[in-house]
mmCIF file of C-alpha atoms in Angstrom:
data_model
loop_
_atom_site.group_PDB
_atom_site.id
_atom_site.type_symbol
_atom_site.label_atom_id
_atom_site.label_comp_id
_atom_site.label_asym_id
_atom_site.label_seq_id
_atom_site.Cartn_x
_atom_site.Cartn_y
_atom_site.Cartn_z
ATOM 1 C CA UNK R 1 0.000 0.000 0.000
ATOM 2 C CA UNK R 2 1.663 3.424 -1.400
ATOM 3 C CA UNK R 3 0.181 6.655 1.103
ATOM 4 C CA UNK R 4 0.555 10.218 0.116
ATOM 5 C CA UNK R 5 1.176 11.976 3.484
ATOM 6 C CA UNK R 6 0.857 15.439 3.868
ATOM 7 C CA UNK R 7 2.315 17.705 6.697
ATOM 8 C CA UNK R 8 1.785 21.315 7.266
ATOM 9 C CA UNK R 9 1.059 21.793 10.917
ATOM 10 C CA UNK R 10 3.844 24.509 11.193
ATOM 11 C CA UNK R 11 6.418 26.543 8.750
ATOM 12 C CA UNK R 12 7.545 23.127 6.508
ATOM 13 C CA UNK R 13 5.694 22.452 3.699
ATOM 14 C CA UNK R 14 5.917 18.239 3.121
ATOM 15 C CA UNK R 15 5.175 15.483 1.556
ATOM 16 C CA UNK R 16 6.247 11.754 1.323
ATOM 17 C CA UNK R 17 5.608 8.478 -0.124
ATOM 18 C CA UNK R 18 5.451 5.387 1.945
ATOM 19 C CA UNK R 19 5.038 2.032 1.057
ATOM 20 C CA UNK R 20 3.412 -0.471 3.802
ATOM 21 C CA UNK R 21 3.950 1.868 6.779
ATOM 22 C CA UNK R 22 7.759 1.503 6.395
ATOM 23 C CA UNK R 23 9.794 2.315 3.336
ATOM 24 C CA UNK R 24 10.297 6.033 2.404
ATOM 25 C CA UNK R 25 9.844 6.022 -1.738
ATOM 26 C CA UNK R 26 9.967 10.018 -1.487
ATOM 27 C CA UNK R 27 9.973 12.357 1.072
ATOM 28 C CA UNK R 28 10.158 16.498 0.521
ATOM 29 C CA UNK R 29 10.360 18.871 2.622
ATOM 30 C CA UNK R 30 10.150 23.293 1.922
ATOM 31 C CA UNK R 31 11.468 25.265 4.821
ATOM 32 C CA UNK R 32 10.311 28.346 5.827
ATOM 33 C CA UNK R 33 13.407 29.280 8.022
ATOM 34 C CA UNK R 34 14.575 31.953 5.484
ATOM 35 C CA UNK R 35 10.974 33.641 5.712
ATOM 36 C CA UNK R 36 10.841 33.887 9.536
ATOM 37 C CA UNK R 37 14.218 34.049 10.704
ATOM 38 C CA UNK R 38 13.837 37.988 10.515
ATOM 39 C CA UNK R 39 11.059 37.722 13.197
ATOM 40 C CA UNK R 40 13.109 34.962 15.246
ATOM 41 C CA UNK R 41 10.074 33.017 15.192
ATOM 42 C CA UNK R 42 7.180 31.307 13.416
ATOM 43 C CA UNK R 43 4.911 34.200 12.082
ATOM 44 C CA UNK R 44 1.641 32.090 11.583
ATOM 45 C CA UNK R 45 0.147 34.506 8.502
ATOM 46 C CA UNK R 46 3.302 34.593 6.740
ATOM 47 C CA UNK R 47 3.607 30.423 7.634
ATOM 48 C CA UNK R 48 0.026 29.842 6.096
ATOM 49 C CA UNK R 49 0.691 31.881 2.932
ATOM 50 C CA UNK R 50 3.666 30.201 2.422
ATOM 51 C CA UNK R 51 1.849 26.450 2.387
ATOM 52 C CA UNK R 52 -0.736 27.895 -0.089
ATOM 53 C CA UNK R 53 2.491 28.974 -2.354
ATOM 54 C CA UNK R 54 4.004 25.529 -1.802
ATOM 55 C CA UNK R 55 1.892 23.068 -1.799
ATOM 56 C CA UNK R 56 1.046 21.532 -5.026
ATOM 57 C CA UNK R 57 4.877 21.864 -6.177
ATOM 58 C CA UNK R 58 5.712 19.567 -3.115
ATOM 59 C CA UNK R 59 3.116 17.136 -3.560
ATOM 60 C CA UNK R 60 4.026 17.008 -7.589
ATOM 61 C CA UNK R 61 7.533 17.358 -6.458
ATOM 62 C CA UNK R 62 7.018 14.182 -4.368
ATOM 63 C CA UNK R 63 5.422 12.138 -6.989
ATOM 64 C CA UNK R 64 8.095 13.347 -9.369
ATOM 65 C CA UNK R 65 11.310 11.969 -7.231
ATOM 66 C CA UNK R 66 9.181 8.383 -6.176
ATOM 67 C CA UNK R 67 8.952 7.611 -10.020
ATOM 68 C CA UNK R 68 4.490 7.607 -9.406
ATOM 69 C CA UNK R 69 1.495 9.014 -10.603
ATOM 70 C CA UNK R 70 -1.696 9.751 -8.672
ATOM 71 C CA UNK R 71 -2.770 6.331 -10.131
ATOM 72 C CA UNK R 72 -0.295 4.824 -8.351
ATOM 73 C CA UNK R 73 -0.897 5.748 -4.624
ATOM 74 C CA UNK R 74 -3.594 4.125 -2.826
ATOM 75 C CA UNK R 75 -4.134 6.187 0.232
ATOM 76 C CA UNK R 76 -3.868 10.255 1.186
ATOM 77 C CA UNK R 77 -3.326 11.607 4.719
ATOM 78 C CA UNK R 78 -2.297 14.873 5.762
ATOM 79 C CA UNK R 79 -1.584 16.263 9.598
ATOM 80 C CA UNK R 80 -5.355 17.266 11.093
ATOM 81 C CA UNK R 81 -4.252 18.579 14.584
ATOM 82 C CA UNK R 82 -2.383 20.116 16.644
ATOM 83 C CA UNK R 83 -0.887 23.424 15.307
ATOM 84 C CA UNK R 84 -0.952 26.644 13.552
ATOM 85 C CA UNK R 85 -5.080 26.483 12.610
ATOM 86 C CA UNK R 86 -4.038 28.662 9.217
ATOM 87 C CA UNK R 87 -0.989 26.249 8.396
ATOM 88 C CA UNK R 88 -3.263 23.225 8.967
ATOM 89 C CA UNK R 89 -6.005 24.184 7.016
ATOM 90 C CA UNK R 90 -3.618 24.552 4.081
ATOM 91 C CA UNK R 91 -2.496 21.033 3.915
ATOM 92 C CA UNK R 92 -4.933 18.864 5.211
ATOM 93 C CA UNK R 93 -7.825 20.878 2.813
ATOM 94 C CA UNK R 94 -5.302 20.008 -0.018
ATOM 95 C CA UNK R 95 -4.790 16.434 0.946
ATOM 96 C CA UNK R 96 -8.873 16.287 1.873
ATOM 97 C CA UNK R 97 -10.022 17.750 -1.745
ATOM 98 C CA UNK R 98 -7.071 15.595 -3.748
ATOM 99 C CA UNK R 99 -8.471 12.376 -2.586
ATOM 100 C CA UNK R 100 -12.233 13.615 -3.095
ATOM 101 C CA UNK R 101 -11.202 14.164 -6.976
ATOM 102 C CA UNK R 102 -9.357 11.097 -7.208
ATOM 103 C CA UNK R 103 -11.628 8.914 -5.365
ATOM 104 C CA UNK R 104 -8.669 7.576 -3.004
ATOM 105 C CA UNK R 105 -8.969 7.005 1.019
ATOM 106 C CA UNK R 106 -8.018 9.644 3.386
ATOM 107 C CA UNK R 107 -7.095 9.663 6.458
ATOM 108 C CA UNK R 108 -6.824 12.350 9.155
ATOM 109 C CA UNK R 109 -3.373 11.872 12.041
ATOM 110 C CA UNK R 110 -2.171 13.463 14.651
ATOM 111 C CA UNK R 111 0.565 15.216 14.481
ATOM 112 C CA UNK R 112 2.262 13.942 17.819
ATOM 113 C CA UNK R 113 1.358 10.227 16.690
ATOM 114 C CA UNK R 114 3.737 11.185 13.218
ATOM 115 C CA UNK R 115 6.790 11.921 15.697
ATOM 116 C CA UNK R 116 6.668 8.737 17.983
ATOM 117 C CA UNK R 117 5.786 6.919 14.818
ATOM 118 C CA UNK R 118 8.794 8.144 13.218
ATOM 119 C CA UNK R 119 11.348 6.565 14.640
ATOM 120 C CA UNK R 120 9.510 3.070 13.300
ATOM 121 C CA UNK R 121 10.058 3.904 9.528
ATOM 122 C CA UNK R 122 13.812 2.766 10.144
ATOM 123 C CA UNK R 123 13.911 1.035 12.884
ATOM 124 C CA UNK R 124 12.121 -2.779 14.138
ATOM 125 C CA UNK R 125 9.998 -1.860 17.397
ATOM 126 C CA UNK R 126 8.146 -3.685 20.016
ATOM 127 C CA UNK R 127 5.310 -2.358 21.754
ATOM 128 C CA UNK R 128 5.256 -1.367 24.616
ATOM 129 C CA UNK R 129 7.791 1.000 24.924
ATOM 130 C CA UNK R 130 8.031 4.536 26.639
ATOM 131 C CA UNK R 131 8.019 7.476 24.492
ATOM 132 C CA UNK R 132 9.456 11.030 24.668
ATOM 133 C CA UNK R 133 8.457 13.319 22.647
ATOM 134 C CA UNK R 134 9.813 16.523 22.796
ATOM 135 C CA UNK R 135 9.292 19.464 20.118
ATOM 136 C CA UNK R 136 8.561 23.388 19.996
ATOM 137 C CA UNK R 137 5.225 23.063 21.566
ATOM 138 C CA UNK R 138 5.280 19.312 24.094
ATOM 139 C CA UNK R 139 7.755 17.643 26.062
ATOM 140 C CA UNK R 140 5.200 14.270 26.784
ATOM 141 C CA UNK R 141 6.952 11.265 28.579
ATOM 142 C CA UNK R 142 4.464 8.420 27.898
ATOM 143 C CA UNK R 143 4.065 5.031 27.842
ATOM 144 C CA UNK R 144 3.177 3.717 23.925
ATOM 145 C CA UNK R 145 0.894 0.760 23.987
ATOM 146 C CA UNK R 146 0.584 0.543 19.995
ATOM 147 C CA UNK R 147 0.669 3.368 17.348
ATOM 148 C CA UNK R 148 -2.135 5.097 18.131
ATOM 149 C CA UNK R 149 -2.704 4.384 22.402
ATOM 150 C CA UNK R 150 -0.226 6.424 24.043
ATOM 151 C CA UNK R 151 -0.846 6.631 28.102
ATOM 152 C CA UNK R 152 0.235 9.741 29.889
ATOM 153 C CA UNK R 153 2.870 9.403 32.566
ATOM 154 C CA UNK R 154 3.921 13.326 31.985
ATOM 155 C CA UNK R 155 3.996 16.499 30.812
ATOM 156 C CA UNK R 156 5.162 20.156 31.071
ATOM 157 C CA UNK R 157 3.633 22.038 33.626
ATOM 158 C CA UNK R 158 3.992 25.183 31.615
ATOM 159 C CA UNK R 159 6.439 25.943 29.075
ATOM 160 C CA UNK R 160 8.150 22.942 26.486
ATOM 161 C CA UNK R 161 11.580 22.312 25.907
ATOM 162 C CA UNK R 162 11.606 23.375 22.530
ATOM 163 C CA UNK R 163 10.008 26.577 23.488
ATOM 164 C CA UNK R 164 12.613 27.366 26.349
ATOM 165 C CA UNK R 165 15.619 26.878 23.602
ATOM 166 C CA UNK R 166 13.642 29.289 21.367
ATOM 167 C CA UNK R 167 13.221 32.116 23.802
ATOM 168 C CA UNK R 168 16.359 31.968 25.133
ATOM 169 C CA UNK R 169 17.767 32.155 21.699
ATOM 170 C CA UNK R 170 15.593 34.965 20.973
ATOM 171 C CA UNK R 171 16.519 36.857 24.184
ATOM 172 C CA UNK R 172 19.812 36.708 23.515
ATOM 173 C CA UNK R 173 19.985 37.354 19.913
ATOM 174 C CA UNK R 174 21.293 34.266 18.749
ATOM 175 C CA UNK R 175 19.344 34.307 15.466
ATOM 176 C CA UNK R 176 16.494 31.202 15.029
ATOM 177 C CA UNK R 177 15.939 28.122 14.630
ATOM 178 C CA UNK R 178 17.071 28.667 18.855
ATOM 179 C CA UNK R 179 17.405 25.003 19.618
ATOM 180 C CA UNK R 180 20.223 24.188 16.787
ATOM 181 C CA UNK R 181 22.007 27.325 17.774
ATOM 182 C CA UNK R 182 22.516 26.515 20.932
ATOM 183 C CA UNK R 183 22.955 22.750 20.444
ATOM 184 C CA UNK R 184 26.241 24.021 18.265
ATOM 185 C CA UNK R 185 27.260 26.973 20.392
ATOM 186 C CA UNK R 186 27.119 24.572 23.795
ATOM 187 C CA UNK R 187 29.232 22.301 22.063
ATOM 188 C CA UNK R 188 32.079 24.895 22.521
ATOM 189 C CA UNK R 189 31.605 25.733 26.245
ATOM 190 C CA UNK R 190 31.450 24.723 29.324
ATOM 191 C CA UNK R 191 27.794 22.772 31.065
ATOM 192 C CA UNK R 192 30.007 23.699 34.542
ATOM 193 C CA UNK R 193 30.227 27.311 33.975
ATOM 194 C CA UNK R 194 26.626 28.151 35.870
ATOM 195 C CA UNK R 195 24.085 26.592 37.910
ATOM 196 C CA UNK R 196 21.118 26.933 36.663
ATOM 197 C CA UNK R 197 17.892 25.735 38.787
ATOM 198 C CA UNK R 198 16.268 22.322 38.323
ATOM 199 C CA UNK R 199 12.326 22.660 39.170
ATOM 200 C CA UNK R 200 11.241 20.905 42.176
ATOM 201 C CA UNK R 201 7.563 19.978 41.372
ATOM 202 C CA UNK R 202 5.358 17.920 44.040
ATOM 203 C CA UNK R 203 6.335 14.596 43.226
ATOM 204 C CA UNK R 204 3.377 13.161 44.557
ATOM 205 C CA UNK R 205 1.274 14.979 42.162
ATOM 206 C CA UNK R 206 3.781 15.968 39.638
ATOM 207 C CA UNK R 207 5.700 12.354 39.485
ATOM 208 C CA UNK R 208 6.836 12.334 35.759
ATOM 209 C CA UNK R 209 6.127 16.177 34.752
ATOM 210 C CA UNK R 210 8.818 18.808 33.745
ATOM 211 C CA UNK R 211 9.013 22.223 34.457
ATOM 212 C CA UNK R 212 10.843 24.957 31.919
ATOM 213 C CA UNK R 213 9.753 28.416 32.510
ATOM 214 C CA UNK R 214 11.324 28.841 35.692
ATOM 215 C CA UNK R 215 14.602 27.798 34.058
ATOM 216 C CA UNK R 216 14.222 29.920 30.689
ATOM 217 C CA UNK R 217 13.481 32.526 33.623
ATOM 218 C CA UNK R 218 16.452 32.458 35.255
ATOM 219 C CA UNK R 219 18.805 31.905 32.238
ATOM 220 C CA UNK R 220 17.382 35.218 30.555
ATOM 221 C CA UNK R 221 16.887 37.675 33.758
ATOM 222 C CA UNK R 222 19.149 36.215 36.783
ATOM 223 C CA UNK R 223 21.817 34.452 34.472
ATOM 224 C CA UNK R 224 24.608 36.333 36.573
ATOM 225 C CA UNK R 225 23.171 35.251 39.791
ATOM 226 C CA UNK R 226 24.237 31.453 38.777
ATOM 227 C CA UNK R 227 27.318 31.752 37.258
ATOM 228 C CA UNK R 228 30.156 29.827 39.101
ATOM 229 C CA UNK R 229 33.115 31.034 39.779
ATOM 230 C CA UNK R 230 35.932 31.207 37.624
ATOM 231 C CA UNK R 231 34.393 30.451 34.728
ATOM 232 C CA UNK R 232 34.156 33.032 31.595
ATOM 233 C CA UNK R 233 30.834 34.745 31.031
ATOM 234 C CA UNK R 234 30.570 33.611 27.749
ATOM 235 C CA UNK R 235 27.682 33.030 25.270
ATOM 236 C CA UNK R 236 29.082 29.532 24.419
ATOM 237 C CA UNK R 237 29.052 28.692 28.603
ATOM 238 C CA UNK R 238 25.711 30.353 28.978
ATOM 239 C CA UNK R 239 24.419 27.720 26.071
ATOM 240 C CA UNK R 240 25.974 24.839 27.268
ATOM 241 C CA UNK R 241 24.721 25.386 31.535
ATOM 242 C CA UNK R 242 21.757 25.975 30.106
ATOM 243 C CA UNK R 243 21.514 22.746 27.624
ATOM 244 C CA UNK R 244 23.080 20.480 30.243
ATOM 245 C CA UNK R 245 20.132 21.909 33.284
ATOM 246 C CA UNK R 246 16.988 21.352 30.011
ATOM 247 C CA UNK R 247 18.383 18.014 29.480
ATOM 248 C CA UNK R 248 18.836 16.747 32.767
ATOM 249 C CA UNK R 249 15.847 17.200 33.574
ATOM 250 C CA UNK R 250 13.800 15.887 30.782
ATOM 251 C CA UNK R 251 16.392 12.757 31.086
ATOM 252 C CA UNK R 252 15.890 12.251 35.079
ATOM 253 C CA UNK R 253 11.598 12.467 34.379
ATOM 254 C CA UNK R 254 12.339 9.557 32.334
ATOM 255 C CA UNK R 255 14.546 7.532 34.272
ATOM 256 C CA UNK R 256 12.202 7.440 37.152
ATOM 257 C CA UNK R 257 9.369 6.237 34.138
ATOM 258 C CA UNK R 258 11.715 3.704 33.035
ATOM 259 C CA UNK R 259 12.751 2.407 36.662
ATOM 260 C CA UNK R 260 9.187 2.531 37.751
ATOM 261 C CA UNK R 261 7.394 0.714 34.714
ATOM 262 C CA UNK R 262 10.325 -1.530 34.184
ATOM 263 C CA UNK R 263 9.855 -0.794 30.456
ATOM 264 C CA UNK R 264 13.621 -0.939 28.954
ATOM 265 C CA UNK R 265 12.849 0.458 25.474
ATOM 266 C CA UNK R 266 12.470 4.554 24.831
ATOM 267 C CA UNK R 267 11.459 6.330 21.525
ATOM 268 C CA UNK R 268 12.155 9.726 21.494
ATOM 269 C CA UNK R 269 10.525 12.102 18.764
ATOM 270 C CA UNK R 270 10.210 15.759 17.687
ATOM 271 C CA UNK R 271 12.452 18.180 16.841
ATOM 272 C CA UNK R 272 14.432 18.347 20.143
ATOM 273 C CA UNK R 273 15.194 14.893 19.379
ATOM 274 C CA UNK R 274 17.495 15.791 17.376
ATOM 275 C CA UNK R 275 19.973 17.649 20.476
ATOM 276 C CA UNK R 276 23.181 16.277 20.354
ATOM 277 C CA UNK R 277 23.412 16.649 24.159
ATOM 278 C CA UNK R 278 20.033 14.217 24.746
ATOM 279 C CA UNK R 279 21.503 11.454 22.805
ATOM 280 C CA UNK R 280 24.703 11.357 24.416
ATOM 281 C CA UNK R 281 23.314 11.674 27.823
ATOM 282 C CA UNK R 282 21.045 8.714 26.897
ATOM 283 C CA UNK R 283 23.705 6.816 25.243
ATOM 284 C CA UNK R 284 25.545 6.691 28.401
ATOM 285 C CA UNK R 285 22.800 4.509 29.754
ATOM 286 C CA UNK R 286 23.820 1.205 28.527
ATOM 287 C CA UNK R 287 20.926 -0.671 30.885
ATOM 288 C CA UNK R 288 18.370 1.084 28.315
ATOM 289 C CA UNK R 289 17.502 1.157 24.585
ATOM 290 C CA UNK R 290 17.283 4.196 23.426
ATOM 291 C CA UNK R 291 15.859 4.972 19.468
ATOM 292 C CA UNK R 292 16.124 8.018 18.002
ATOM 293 C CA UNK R 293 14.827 8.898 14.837
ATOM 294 C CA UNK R 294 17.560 10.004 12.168
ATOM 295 C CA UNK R 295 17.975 13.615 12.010
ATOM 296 C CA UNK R 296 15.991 14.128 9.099
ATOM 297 C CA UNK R 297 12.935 12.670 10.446
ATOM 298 C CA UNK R 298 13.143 14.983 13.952
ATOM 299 C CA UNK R 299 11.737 18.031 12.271
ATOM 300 C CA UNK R 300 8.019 17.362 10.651
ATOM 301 C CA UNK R 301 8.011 15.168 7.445
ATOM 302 C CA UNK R 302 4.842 13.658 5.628
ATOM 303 C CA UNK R 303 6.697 10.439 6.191
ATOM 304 C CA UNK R 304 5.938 10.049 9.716
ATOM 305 C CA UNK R 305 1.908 10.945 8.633
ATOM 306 C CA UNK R 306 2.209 8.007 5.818
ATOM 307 C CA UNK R 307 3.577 5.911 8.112
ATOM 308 C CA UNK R 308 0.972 5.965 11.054
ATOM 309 C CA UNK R 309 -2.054 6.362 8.406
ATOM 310 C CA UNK R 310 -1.030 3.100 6.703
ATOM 311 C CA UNK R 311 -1.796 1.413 9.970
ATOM 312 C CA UNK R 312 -5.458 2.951 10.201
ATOM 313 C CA UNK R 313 -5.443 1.836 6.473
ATOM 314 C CA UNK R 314 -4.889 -1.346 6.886
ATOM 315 C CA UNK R 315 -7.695 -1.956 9.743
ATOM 316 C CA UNK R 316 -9.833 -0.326 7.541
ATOM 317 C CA UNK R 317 -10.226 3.105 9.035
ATOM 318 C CA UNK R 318 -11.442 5.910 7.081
ATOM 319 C CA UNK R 319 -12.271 9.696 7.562
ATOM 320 C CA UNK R 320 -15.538 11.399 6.446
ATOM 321 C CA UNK R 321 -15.403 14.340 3.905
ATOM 322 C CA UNK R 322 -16.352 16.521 6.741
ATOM 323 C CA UNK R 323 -13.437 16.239 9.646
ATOM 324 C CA UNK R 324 -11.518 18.909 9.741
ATOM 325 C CA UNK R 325 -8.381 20.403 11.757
ATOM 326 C CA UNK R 326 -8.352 21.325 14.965
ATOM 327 C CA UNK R 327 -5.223 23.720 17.016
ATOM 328 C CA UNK R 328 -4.897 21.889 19.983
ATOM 329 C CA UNK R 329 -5.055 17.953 21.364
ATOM 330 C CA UNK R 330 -7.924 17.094 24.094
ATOM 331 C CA UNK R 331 -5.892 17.890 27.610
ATOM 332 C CA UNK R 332 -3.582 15.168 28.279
ATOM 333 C CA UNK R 333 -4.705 12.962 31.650
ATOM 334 C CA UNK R 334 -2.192 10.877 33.566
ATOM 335 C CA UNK R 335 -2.943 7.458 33.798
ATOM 336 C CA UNK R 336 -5.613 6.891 31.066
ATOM 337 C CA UNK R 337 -5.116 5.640 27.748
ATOM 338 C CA UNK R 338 -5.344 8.501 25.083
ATOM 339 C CA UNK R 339 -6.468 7.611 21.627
ATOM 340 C CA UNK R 340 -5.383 10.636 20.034
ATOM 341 C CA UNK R 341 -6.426 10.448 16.424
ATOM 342 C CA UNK R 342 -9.619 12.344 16.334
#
């Protein structure tokens, strides 16, 4: 079975080819980076505009490097929820209307089920396993009972990683996308140069959830109040205390989930999965294993959507004419088993 993803939840316009839930025939991706690095962030108009400009040359350009025609694929699915409403809309009304006029299947995913799903279209994975999915707007520890059944251990209690590595960037200039820059610039300094504060949440109530703001807080307004001494006040320390506390963190969250379920095997996911400083610190646990997906499959693809609609496909799940997109997921509940497709 050849499905057409589609992916547009955000500022990359994509599309990809996958055959059986697994091998990657095509997969294109437009960045916007060029368009909104003069704003040092997503600017959701401009975003939207862009994905009406784009799409049909990805999708043809898609088609063009798997060697297909619309005659050949059997399936279309595009990203229904969460994200930008405007960059949604553009996308997933593309994907929608194509199949209508070509009399194919579609199917509607979630966006966060495309980035735990990832990590399958190159790798052999059991379930269950314990997920981490970390991007620009979740850092989710959960455990992931099949493709589309994730249960909630936890989440951010305000602000997500991905979102504390953008403003931080932002504050301090360092040009955008925030979490690559500082991935590269902490490379070249020193995690020992400050001490920045680790959130203590309730841990009764609060067991598995992560905390950023209070962090991002203290690295942009108090960042001289932590710095140890004898160390250089240096942009390239700043990034790397910083990195090392964010990490840490997220990493020590889901230790505790892995010592506590017993569950050996985590998938990470999202575009933070990508930081060179959460592999390695994950790497170093040799009693776990950790899968990652490869870097090109971090950032959102329309292989990841392909991938997780072919398994709806196959059960014989199908979407009516009339779903459409939504910005946000239901709110996420510890303990219960969250179907998150519709």
């Amino acid at each position: 079975m050849k499905v057409l993803g589609i992916e547009s939840s955000c500022d990359e316009t994509a599309c990809a080819i996958v055959e059986d839930g697994k091998t990657i025939i095509s997969n294109v991706v437009a960045t916007q980076i060029p368009f909104h690095k003069i704003y040092k962030g997503v600017v959701p108009e401009i975003a939207s505009r862009k994905h009406a400009e784009w799409i049909l040359p990805v999708v043809k350009q898609a088609l063009k490097e798997a060697n297909l025609t619309m005659d050949d694929i059997d399936a279309i699915a595009a990203t229904n929820r969460p994200g930008l409403m405007g960059s949604l809309l553009v996308g997933f009304t593309f994907g929608k209307t194509l199949a209508w006029a070509t009399k194919k299947p579609f199917v509607a995913v979630n966006h966060m089920l495309g980035h735990l799903y990832a990590a399958h279209l190159e790798n052999h994975i059991q379930y269950p396993y314990l997920g981490l999915l970390v991007s620009g707007g979740h850092s989710i520890i959960c455990k992931v009972n099949s493709f589309e059944d994730l249960e909630i251990l936890g989440t951010t209690v305000d602000d997500s990683v991905g979102e504390a590595f953008d403003k931080v960037a932002k504050f301090y200039g360092l040009g955008y996308p925030g979490g690559v820059i500082i991935d590269n610039l902490a490379k070249k300094g020193d995690p020992k140069a400050a001490s920045f504060p680790i959130p203590k949440l309730d841990e009764k109530e609060h067991k598995y959830d992560v905390s950023f703001s209070g962090l991002k807080t203290a690295v942009i307004h108090q960042c001289d109040m932590f710095w140890n001494e004898g160390y250089e006040h240096t942009t390239e320390n700043m990034c790397a205390a910083f990195q090392e506390t964010a990490v840490s963190s997220l990493v020590k969250k889901l230790l505790k989930a892995v010592d506590d379920t017993g569950i050996k095997t985590v998938v990470a996911g999202g575009g933070v999965a990508a930081n060179s400083r959460l592999r390695a610190m994950l790497a170093e646990r040799t009693d776990i294993n950790c899968i990652f997906p490869p870097l090109k499959l971090c950032g959102d693809n329309g292989a990841m959507i392909a991938g997780v609609a072919y398994h709806f496909l196959s059960r014989g799940d199908r979407d009516e004419w009339n779903t459409t997109t939504c910005a946000r997921i239901p709110q996420f509940k510890r303990g219960l088993s969250q179907v998150q497709k519709k």
